[in-house]
Coordinates of N, CA and C in Angstrom, one line a residue:
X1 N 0.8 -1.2 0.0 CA 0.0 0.0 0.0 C 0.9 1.3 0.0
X2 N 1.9 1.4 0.9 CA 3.0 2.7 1.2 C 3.4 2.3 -0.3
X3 N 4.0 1.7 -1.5 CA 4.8 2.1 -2.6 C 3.4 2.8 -3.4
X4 N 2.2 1.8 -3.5 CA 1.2 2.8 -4.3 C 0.6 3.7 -4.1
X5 N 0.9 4.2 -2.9 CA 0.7 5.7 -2.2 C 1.7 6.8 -2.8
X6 N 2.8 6.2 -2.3 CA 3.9 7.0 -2.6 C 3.9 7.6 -4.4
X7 N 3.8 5.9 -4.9 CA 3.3 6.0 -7.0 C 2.8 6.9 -7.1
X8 N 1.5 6.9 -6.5 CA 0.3 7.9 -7.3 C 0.6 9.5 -6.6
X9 N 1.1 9.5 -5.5 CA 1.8 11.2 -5.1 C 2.5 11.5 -6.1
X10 N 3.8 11.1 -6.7 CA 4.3 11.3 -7.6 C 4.2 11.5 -8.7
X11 N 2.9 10.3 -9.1 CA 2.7 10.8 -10.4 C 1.6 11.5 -10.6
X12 N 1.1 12.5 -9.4 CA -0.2 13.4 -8.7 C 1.0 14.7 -9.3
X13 N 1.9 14.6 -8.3 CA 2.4 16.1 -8.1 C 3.5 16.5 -9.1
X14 N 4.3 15.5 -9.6 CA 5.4 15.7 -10.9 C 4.8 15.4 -12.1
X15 N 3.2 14.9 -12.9 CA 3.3 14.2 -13.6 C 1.3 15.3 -14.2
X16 N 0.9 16.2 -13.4 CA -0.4 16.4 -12.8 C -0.9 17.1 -14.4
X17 N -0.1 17.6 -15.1 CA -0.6 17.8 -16.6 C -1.0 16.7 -17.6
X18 N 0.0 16.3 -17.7 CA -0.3 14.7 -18.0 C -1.4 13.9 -17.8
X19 N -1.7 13.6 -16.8 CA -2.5 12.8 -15.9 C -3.7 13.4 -16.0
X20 N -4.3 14.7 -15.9 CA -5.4 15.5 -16.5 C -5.7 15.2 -17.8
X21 N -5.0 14.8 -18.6 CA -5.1 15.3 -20.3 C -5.1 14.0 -20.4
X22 N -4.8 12.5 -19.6 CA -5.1 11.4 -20.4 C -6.6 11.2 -19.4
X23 N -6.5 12.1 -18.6 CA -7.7 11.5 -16.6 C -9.4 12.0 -18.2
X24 N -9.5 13.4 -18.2 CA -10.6 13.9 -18.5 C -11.2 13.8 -19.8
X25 N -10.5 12.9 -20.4 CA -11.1 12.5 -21.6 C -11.9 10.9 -21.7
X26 N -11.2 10.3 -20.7 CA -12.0 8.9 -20.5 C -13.4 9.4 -19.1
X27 N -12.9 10.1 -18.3 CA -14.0 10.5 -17.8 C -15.3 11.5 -18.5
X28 N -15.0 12.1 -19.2 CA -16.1 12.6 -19.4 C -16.3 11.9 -21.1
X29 N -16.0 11.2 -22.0 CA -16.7 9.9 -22.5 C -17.5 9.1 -21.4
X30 N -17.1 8.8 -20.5 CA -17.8 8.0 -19.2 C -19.4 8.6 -19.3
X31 N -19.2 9.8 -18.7 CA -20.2 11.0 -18.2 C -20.9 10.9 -19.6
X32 N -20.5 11.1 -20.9 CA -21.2 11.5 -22.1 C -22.4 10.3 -22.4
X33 N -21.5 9.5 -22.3 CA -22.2 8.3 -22.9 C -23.4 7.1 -21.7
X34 N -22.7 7.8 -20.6 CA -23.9 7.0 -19.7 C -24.6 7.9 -19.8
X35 N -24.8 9.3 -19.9 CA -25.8 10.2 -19.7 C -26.6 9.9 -21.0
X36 N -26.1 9.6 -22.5 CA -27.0 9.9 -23.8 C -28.0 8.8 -23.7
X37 N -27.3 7.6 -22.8 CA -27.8 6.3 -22.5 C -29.1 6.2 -21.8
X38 N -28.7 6.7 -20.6 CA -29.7 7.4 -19.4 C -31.3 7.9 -19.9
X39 N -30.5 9.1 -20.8 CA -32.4 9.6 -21.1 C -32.7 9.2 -22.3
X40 N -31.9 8.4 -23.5 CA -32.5 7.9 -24.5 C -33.4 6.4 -23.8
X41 N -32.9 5.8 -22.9 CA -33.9 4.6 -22.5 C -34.8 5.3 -21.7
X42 N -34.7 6.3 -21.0 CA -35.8 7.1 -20.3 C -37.0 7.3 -21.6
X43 N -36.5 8.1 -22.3 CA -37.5 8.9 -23.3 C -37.9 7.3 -24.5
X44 N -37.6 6.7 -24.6 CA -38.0 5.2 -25.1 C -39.1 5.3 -24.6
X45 N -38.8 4.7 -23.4 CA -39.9 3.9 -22.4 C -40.4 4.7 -22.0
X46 N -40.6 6.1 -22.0 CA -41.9 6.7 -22.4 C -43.0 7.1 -23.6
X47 N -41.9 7.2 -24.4 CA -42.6 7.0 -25.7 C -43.6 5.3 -26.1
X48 N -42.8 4.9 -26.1 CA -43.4 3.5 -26.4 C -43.7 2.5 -25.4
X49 N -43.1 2.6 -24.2 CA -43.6 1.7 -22.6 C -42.8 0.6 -22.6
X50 N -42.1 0.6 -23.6 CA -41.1 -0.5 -23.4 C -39.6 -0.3 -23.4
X51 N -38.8 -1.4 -22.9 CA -37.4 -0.9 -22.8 C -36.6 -1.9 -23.9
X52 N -36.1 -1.1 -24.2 CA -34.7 -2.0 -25.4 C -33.7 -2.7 -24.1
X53 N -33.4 -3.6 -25.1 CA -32.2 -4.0 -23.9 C -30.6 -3.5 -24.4
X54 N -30.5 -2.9 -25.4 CA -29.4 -2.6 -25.6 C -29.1 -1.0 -24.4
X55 N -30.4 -0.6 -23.9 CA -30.5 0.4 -23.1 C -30.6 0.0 -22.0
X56 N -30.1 1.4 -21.0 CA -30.5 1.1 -19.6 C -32.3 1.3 -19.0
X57 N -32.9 0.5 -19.1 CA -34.5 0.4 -18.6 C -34.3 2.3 -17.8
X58 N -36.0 2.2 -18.4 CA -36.3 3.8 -17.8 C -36.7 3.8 -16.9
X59 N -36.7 3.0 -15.9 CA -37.7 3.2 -14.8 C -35.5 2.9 -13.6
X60 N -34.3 3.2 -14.6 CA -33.2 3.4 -13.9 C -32.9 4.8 -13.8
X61 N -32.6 5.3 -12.6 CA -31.7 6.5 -12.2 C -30.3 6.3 -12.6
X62 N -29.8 7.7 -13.2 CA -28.2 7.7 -13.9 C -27.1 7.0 -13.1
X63 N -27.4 7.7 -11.6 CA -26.4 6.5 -11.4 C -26.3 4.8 -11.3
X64 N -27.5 4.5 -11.5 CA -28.1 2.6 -12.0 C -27.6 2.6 -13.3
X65 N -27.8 3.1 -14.0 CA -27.7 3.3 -15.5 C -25.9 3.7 -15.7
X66 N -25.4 4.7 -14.7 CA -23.5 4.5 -14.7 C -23.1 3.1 -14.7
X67 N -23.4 2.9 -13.2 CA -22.9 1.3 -13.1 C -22.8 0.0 -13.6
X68 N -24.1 0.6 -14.2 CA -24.9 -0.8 -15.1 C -23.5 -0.5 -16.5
X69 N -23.0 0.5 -17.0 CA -21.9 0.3 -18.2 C -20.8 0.1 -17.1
X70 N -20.3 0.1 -15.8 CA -18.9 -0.4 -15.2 C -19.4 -1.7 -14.7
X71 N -20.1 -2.7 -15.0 CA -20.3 -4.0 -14.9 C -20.1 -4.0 -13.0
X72 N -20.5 -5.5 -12.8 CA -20.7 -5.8 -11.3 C -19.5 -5.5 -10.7
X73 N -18.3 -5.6 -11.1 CA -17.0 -5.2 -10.5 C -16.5 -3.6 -10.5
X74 N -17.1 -2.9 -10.0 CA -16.5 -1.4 -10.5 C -15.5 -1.4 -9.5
X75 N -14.9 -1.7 -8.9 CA -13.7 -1.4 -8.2 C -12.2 -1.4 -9.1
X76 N -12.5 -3.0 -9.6 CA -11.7 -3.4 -10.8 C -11.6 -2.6 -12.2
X77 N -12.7 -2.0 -12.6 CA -12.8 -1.1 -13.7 C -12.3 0.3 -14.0
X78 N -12.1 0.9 -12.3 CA -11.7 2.0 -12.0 C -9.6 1.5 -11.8
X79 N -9.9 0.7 -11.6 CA -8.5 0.0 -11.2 C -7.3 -0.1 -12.9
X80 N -8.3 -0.8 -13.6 CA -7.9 -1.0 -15.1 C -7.8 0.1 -15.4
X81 N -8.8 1.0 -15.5 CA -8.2 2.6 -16.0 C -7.3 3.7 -15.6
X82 N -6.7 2.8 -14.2 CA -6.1 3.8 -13.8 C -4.6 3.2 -14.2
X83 N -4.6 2.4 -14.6 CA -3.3 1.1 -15.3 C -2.9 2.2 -16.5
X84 N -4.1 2.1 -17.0 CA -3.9 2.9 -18.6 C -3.7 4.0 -18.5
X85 N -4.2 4.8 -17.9 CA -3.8 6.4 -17.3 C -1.8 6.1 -16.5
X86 N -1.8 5.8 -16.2 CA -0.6 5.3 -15.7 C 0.2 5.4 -16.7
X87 N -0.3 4.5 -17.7 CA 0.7 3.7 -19.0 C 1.0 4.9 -20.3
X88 N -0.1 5.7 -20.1 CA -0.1 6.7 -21.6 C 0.3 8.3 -20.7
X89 N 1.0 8.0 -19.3 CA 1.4 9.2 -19.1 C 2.8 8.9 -19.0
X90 N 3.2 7.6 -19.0 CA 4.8 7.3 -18.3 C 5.1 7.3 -20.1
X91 N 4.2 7.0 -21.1 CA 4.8 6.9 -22.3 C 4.8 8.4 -22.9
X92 N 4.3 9.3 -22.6 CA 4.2 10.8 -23.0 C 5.2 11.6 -22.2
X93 N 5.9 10.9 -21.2 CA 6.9 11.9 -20.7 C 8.3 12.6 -21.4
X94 N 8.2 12.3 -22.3 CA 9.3 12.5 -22.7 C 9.1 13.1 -24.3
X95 N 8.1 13.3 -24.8 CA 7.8 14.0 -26.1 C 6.9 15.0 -25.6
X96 N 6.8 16.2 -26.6 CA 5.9 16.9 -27.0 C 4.2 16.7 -27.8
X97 N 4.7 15.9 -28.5 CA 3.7 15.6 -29.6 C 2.8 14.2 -28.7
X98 N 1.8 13.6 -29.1 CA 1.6 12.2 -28.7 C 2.0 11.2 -28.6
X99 N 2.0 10.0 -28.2 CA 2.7 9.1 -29.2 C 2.2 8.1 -29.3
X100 N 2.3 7.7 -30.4 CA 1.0 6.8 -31.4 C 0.5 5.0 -31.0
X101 N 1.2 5.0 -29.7 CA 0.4 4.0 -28.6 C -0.2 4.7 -27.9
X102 N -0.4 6.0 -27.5 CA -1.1 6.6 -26.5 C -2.7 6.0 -26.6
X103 N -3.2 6.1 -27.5 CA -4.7 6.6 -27.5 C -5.0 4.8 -27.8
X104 N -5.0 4.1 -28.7 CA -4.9 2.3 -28.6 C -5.2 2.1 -27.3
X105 N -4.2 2.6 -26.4 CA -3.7 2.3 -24.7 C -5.1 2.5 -23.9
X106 N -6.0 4.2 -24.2 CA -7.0 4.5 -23.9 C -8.2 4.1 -24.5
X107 N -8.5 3.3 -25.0 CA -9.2 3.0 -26.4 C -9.2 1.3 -25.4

């Protein structure tokens, strides 16, 4: 626990541009797409009274309908993406430009 304390300080306080620019783009895809999710099965299932199942059922609140896309394990999901957030900032330290595993990595 003390080395991945110590990891994420580090890569918090020397690394915090970085870590932003790979952190707020998977998060708010997150936020985008459970929300479009959210009220297009809402507005379904009131339009028509039925739910798709490729949607989250309208009779779910956004955050039922978040979780429901981080599957039964969200601890682990949040864990995996912080691997990759990890991975496309230790690979970006050293260029200006991107570099062309970055986004694959996020992806």
């Amino acid at each position: 626990y003390c080395t991945g304390t110590a990891l994420g300080m580090l890569l918090v306080s020397q690394l915090r541009r970085r870590v932003l620019a790979a952190f707020a783009p998977l998060v708010g895809g997150f936020l985008l797409v459970s929300g479009l999710g959210s009220l297009m099965g809402r507005g379904l299932s009131f339009l028509t009274g039925q739910d798709l199942p490729m949607l989250s059922p309208g009779s779910f609140s956004y955050p039922e309908s978040a979780s429901a896309l981080l599957g039964p394990d969200h601890s682990f999901a949040f864990a995996a993406h912080g691997v990759c957030i990890g991975i496309v900032v230790l690979l970006q330290t050293d260029r200006s430009e991107p570099h062309p595993l970055s986004v694959p990595v996020l992806v």
